[in-house]
Tab-separated table of C-alpha atoms and ligand atoms in Angstrom:
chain	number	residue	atom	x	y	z
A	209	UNK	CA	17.923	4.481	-26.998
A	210	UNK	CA	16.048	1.845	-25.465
A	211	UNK	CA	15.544	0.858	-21.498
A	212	UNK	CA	18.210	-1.402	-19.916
A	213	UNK	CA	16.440	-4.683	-19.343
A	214	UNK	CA	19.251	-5.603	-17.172
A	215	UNK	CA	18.652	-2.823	-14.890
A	216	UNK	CA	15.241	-2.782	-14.545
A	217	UNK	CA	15.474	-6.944	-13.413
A	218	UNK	CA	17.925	-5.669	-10.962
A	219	UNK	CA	16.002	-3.161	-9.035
A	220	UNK	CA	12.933	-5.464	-9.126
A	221	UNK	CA	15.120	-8.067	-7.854
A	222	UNK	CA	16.734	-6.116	-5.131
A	223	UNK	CA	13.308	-4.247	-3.644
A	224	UNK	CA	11.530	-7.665	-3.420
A	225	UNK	CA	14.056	-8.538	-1.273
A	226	UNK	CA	12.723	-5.925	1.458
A	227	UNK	CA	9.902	-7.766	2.894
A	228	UNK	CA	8.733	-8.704	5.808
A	229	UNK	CA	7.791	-11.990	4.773
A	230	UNK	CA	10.283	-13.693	2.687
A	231	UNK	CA	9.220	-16.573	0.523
A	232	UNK	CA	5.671	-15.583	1.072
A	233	UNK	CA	5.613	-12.465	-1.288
A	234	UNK	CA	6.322	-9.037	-0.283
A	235	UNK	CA	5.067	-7.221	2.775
A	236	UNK	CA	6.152	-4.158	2.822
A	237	UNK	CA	4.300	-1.505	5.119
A	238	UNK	CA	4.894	1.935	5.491
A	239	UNK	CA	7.653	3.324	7.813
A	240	UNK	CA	8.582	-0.279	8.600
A	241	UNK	CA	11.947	-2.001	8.657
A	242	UNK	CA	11.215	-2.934	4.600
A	243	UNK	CA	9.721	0.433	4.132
A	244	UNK	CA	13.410	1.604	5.197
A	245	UNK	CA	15.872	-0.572	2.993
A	246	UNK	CA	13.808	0.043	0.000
A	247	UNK	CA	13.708	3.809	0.915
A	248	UNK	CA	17.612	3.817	0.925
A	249	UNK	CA	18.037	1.672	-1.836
A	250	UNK	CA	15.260	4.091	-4.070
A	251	UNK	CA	17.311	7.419	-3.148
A	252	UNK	CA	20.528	5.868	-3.696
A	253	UNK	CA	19.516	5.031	-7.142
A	254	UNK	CA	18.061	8.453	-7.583
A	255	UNK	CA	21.716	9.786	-6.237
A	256	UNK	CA	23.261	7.296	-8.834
A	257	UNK	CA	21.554	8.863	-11.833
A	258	UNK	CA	22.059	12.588	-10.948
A	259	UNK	CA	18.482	13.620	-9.040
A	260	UNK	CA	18.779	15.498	-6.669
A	261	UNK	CA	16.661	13.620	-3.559
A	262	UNK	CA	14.277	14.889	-1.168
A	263	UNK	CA	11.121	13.463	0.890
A	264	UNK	CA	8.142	15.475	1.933
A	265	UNK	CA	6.768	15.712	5.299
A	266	UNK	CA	4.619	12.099	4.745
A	267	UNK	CA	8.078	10.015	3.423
A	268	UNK	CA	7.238	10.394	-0.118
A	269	UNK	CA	10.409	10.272	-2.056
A	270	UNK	CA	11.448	12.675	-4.767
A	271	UNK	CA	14.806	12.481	-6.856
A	272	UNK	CA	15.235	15.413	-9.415
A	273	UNK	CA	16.532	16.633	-12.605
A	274	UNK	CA	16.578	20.326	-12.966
A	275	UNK	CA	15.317	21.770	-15.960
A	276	UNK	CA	17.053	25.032	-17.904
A	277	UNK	CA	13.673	26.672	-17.679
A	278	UNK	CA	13.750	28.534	-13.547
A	279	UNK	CA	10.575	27.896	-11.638
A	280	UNK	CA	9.158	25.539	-14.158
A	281	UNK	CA	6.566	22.791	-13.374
A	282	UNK	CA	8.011	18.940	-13.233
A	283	UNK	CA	7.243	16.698	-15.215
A	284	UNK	CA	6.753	13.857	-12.205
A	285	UNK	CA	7.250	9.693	-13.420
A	286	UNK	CA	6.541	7.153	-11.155
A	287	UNK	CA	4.417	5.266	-8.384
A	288	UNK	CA	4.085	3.658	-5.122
A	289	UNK	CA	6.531	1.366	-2.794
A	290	UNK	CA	4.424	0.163	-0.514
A	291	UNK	CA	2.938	-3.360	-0.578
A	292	UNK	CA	-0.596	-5.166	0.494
A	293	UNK	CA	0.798	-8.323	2.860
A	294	UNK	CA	1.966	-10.923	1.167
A	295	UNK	CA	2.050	-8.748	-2.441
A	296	UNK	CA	3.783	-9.333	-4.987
A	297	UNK	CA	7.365	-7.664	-6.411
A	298	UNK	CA	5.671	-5.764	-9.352
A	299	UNK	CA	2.564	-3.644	-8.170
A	300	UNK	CA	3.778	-0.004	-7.748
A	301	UNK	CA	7.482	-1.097	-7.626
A	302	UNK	CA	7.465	-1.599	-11.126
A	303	UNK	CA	6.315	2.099	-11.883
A	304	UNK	CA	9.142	3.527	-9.381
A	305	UNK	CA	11.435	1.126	-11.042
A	306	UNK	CA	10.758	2.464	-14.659
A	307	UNK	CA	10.620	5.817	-12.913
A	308	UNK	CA	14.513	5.280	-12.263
A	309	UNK	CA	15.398	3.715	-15.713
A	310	UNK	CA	13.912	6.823	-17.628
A	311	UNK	CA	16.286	9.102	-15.128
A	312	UNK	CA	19.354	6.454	-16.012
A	313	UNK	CA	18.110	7.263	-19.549
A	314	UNK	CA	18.339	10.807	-19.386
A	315	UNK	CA	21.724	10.917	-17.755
A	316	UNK	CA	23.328	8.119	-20.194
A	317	UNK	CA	21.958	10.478	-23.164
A	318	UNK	CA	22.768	13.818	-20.748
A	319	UNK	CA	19.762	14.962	-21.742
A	320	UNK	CA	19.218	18.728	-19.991
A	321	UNK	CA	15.619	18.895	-20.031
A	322	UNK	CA	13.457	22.572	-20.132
A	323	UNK	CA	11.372	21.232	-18.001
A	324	UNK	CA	12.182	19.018	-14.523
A	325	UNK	CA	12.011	15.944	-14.372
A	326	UNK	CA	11.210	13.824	-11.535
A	327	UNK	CA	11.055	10.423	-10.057
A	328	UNK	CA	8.602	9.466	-7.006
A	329	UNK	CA	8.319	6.857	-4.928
A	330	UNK	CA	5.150	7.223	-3.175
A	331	UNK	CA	3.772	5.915	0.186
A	332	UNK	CA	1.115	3.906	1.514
A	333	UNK	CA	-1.247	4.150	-1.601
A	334	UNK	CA	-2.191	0.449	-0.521
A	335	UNK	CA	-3.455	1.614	2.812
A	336	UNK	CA	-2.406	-1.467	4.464
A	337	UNK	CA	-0.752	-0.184	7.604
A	338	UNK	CA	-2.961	3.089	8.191
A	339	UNK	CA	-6.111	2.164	6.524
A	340	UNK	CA	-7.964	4.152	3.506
A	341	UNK	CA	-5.060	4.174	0.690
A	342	UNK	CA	-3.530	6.542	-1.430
A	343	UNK	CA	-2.229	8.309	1.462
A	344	UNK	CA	1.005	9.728	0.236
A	345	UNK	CA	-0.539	11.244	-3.280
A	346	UNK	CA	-3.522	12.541	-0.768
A	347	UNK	CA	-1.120	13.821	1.712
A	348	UNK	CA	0.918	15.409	-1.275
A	349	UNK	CA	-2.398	17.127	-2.869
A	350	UNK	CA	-3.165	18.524	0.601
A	351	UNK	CA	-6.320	16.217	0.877
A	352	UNK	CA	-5.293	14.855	3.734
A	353	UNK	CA	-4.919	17.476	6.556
A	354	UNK	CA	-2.073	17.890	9.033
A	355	UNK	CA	-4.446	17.102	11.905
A	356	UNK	CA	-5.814	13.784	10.238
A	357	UNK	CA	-2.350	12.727	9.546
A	358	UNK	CA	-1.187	13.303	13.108
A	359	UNK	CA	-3.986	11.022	14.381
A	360	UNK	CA	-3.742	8.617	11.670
A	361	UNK	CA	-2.598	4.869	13.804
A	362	UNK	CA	-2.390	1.560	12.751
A	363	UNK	CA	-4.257	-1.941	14.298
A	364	UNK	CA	-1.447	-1.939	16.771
A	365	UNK	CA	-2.265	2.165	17.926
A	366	UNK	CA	1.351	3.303	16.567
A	367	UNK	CA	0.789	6.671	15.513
A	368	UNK	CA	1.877	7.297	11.957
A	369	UNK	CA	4.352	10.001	13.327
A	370	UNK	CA	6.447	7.863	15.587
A	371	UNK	CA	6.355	5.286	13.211
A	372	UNK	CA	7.994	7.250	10.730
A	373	UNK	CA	10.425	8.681	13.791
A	374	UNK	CA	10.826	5.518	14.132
A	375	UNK	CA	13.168	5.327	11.038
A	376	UNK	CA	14.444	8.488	10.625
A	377	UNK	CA	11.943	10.421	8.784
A	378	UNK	CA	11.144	14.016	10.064
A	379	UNK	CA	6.728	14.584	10.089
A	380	UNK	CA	7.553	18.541	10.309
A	381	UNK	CA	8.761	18.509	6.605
A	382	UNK	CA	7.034	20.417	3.812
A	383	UNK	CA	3.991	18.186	2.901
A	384	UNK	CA	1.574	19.726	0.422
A	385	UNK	CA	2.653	20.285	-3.055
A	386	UNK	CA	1.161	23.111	-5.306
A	387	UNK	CA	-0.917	21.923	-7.978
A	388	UNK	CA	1.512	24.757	-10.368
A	389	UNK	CA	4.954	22.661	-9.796
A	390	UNK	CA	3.352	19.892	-11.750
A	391	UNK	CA	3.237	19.555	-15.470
A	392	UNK	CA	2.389	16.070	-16.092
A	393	UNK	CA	2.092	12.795	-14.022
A	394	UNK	CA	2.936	9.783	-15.456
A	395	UNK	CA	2.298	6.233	-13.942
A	396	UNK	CA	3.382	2.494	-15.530
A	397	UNK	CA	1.563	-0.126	-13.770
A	398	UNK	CA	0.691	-3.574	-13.753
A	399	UNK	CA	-2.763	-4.434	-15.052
A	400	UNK	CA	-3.514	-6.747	-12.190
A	401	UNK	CA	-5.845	-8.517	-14.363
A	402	UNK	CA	-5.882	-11.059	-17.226
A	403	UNK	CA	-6.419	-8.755	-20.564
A	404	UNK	CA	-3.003	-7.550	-21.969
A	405	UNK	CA	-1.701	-11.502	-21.460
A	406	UNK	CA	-5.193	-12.618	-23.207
A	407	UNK	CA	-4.497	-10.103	-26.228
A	408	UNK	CA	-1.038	-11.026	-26.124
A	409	UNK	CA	-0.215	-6.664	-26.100
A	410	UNK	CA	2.445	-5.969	-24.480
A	411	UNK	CA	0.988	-2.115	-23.270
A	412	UNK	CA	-2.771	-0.134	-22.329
A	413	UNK	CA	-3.192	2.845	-22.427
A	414	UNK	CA	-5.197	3.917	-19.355
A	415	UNK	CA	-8.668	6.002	-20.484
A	416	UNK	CA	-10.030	5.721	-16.990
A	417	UNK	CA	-10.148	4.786	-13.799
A	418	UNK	CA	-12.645	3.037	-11.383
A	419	UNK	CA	-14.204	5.156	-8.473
A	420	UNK	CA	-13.954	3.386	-4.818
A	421	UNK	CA	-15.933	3.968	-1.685
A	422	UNK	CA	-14.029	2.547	1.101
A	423	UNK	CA	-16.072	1.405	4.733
A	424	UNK	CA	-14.890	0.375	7.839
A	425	UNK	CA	-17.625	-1.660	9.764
A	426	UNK	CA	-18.027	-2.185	13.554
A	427	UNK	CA	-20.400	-5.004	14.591
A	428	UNK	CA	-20.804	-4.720	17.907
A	429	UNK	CA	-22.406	-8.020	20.034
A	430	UNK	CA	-21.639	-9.892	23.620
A	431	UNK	CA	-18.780	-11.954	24.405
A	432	UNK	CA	-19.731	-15.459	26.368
A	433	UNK	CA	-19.121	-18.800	26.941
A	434	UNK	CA	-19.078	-20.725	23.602
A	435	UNK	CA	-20.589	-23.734	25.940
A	436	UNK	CA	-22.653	-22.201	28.811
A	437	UNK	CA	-24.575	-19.809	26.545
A	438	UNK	CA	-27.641	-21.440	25.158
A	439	UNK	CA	-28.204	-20.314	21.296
A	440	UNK	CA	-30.976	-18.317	21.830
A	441	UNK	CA	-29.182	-16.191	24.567
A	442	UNK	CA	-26.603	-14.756	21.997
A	443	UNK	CA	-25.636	-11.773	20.454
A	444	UNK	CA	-22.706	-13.364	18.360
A	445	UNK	CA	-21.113	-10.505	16.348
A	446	UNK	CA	-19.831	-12.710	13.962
A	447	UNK	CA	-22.799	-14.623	13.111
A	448	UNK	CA	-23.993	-11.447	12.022
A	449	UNK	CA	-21.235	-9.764	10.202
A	450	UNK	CA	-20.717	-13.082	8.406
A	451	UNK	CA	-24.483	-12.894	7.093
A	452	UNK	CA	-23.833	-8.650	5.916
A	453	UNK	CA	-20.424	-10.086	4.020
A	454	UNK	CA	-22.569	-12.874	2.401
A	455	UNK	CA	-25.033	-10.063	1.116
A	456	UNK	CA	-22.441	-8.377	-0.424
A	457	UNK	CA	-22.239	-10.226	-3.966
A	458	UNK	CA	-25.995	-9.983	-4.275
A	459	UNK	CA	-26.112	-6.039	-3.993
A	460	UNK	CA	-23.008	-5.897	-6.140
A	461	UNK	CA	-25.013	-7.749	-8.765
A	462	UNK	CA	-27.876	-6.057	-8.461
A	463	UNK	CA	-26.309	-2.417	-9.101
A	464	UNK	CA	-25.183	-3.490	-12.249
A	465	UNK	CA	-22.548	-4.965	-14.597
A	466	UNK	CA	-18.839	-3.856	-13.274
A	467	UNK	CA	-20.030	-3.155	-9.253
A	468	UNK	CA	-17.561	-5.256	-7.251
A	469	UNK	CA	-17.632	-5.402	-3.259
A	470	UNK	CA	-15.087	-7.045	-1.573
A	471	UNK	CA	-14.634	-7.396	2.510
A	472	UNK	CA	-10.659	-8.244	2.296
A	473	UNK	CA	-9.935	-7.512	5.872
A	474	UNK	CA	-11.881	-8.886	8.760
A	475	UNK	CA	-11.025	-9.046	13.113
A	476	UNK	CA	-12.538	-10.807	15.444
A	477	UNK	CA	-12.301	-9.855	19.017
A	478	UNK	CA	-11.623	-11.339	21.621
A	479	UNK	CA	-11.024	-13.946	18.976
A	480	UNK	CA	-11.026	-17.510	21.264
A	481	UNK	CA	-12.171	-19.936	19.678
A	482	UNK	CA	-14.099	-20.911	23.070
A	483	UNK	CA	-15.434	-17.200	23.532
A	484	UNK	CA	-18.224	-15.941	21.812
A	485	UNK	CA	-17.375	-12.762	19.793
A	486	UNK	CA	-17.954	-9.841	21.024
A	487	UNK	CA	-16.610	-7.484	18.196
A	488	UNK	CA	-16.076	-7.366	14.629
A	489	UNK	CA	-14.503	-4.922	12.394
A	490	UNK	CA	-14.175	-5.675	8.506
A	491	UNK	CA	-13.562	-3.362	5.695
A	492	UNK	CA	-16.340	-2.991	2.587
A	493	UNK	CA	-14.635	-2.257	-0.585
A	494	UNK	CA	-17.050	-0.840	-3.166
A	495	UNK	CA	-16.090	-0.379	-6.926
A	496	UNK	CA	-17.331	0.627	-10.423
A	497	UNK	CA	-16.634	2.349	-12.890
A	498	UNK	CA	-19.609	4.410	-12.848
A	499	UNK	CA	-20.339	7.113	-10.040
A	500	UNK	CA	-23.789	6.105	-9.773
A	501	UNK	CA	-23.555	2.120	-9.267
A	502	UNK	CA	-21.171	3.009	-6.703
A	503	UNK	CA	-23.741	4.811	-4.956
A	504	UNK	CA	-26.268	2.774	-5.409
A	505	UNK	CA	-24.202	0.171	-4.417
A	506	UNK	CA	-22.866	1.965	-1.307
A	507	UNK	CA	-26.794	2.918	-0.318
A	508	UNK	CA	-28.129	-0.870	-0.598
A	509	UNK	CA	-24.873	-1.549	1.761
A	510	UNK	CA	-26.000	1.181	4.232
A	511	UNK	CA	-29.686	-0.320	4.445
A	512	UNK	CA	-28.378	-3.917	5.194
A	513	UNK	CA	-26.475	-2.147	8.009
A	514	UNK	CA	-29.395	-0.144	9.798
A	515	UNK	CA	-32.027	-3.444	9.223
A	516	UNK	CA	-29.450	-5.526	11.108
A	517	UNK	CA	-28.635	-2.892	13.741
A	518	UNK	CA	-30.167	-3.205	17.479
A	519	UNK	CA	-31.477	-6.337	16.546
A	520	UNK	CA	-30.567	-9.346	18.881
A	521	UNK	CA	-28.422	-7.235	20.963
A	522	UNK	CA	-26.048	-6.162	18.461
A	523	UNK	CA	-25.274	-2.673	17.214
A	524	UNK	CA	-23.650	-1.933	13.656
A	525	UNK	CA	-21.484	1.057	12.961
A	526	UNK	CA	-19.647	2.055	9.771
A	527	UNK	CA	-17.185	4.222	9.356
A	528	UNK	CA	-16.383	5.806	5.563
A	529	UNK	CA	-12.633	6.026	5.087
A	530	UNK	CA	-12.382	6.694	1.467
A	531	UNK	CA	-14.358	7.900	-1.746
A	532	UNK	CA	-13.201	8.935	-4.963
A	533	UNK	CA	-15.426	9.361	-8.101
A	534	UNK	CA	-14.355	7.366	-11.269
A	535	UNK	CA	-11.285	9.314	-13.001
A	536	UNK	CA	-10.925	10.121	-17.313
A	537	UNK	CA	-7.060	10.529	-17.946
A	538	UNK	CA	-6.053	13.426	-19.447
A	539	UNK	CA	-6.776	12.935	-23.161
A	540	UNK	CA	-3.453	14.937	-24.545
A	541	UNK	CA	-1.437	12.320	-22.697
A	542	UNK	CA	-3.375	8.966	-23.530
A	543	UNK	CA	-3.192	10.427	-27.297
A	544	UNK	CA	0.452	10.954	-26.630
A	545	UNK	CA	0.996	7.198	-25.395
A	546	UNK	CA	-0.713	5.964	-28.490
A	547	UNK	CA	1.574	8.208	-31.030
A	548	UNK	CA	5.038	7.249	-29.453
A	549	UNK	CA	3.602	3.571	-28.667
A	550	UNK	CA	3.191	3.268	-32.992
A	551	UNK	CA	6.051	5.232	-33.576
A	552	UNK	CA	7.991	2.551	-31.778
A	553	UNK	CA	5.989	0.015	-33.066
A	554	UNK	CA	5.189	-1.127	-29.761
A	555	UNK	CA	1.177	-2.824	-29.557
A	556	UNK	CA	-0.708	-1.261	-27.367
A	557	UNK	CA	-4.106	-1.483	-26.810
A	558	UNK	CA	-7.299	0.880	-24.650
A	559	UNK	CA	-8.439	0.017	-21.304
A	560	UNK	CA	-9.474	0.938	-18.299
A	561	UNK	CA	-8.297	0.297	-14.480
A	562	UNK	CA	-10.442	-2.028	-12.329
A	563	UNK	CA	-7.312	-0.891	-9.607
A	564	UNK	CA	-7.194	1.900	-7.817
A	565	UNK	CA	-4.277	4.403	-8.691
A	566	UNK	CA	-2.433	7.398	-7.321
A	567	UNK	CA	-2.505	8.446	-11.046
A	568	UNK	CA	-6.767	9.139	-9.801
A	569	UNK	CA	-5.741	11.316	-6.769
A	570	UNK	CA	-3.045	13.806	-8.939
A	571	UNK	CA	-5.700	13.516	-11.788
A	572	UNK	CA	-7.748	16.308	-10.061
A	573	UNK	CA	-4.884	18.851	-10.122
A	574	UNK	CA	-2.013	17.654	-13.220
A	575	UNK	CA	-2.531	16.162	-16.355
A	576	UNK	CA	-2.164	12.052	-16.073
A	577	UNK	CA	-1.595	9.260	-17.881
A	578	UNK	CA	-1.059	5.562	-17.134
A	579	UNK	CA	0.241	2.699	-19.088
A	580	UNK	CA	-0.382	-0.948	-18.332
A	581	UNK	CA	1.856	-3.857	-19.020
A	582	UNK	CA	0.996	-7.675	-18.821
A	583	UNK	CA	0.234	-9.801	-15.580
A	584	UNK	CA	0.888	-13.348	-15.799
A	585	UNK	CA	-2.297	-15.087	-15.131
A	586	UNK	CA	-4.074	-11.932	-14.415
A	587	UNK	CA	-2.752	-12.511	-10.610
A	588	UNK	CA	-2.089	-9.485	-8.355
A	589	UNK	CA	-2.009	-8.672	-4.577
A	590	UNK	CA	-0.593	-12.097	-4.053
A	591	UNK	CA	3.212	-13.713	-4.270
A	592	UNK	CA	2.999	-15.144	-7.303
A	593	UNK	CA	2.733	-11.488	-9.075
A	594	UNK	CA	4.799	-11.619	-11.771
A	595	UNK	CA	5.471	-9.461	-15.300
A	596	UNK	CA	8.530	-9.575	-17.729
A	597	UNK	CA	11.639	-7.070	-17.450
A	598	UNK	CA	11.121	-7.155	-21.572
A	599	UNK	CA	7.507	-5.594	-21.061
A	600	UNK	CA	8.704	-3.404	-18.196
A	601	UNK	CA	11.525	-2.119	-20.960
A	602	UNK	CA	9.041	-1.302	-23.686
A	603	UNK	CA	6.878	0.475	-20.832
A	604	UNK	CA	9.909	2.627	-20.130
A	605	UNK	CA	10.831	3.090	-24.020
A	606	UNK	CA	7.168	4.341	-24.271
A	607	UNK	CA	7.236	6.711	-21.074
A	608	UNK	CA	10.896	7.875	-21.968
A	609	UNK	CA	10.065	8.871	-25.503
A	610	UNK	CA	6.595	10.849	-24.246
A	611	UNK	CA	8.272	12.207	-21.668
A	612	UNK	CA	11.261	13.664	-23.487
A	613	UNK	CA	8.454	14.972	-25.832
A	614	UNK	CA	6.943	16.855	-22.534
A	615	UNK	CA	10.372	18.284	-20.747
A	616	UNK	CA	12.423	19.271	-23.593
B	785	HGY	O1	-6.782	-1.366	-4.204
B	785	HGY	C1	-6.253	-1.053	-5.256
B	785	HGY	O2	-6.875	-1.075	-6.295
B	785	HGY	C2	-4.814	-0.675	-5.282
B	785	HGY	O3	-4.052	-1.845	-5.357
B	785	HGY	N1	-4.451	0.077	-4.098
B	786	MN	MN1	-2.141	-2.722	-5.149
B	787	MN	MN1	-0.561	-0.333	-7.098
């Protein structure tokens, strides 16, 4: 039985359409507008191919198969639905998509599985609305506590609770899943990057995943007149946070081969472009995929901060917002990949994830495993994201025959 390619270009082609910013890629933020139609659109899919749906007290999204076996642990497939702005239609949509073709799959064979089986659709793993990232699989693991969540707000101060109020999801639900109702978590992804298209293979295997130490930095300096204030009279906080970002590359070179630092996300305040700035907050992204180039990293990052602070009349904060270690798979399942990926005669190849996943959150309490398929151009986090419905088809193939292998 192989995955309908058909059906799997149809959902892609239906959630893209649930942006906020059409023709410029997908924006789709949690417990928005978007976050709604391709909420309804996931669950009536999961209705369509016999799951039973539910969503947890954070708007994560489960449809499921019951198993024979009573009380059994699930075997859970799938990803996250949330977007960066102006993403593209593939990253984390295509795992919930292939999530929902292996369910298809299952009913089209009626397949009665010992084990469940179920299909997520996870929220705001991008952290793009509420900051930090891999919120839902956090919430879900109970890593993020009830009290965080219910101050969690986003740039505009809209607490994470109305906003999902807002469309019709209730906060007091269940939210924290235990560890023994998962068997297995398995996650098809885009690579984001350019080495499946360069091999021309059409699927990695995940070993590992990189470790990420999210910041949020406050640099805080004096608003004034952009032409009354003579130079030497300033504390401009955006001369100096504009001097920190520009260190950035240097440390990250410095710590090593496979350290990347990236400041995606900067604000200005007052933000006139007569006024000099008073405030600036911008996010520090630290990667590698070893713990202690992270740290080192993350420790050269903290000493630019304190030389810079209280000098000139400006004072530098940072906040840490996330940090997870780098994550192994679970070897049992990356051997598994490999067997069913010959058996089908599918190429696959070894590599590791320069992207954070949910897959490195549920790794600490299931096993995981992760397949890749090809990016064109490498390009992610952008509109012009795009991967074939032919790859996304031998993804599913792989995941439905390794999954069967684990439920029945
Ligand atoms: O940032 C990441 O690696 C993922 O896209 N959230
Ligand atoms: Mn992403
Ligand atoms: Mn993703």
């Amino acid at each position: 039985m192989t995955a309908n390619k058909e059906r799997i270009e149809q959902h892609i082609d239906a959630l893209k359409q649930f942006t906020a910013t059409p023709g410029q890629g997908v924006t789709r933020l949690t417990y928005s507008k978007e976050d709604l139609q391709a909420r309804n659109y996931i669950k009536e899919k999961m209705t369509e191919y016999g799951l039973a749906v539910s969503e947890d007290g954070f708007g994560n999204i489960f449809g499921k198969l019951e198993g024979t076996l009573s009380d059994a642990p699930s075997v859970i497939v799938g990803s996250h639905f949330d977007s960066v702005p102006n993403g593209g239609a593939y990253d984390g949509t295509a795992g919930v998509v292939v999530g929902l073709e292996v369910a298809a799959l299952f009913q089209e064979l009626q397949l009665k599985p010992t084990y469940p089986l179920e299909v997520i659709a996870m929220v705001e793993e991008e952290g793009s609305r509420f900051g930090g990232g891999l919120m839902g699989s956090r919430g879900m693991m109970g890593l993020l506590s009830e009290e965080d969540f219910y101050d969690l707000a986003d740039k505009d101060g809209i607490l994470a609770t109305d906003a999902m109020s807002e469309i019709g999801l209730d906060y007091s639900k269940e939210k924290v899943r235990s560890p023994e109702t998962i068997k297995a978590f398995l996650e098809l992804h885009i690579e984001q990057g350019p080495i499946l298209e360069e091999k021309g293979i059409r699927i990695g295997v995940v070993e590992a995943i990189v470790g990420l130490n999210h910041l949020e930095v406050t640099v805080q300096g004096r608003a004034g007149h952009a032409g009354t204030t003579p130079m030497d009279y300033r504390s401009d906080a955006l001369v100096t946070a504009a001097k920190l970002i520009a260190t950035f590359p240097q440390i990250a070179k410095e710590t090593g081969h496979g350290t990347v630092i990236t400041t995606g996300r900067l604000h200005v305040f007052p933000n006139g472009a007569n006024v000099i700035p008073d405030k600036v907050v911008f996010s520090v992204d630290i990667r590698s995929g070893k713990e202690k180039q992270i740290s080192q990293a993350r420790q050269q990052v903290d000493e630019l901060l304190s030389a810079h602070n209280g000098v000139g009349g400006i004072t530098i904060s940072a906040e840490e917002q996330l940090f997870i270690e780098p994550k192994e798979l679970d070897t049992e399942l990356r051997r598994l990949l490999k067997e069913v990926s010959d058996e089908l005669s599918i190429p696959y190849c070894s590599m590791s994830s320069g992207a954070g996943h949910d897959a490195m959150v549920l790794s600490d309490f299931t096993a995981c495993g992760m397949l890749f398929i090809p990016s064109k151009d490498g390009l992610s986090h952008c509109p012009e994201e795009w991967s074939d419905a032919g790859d996304l088809a031998d993804g599913t193939d792989v995941l439905f025959e390794t999954i069967k292998r684990l439920v029945m």
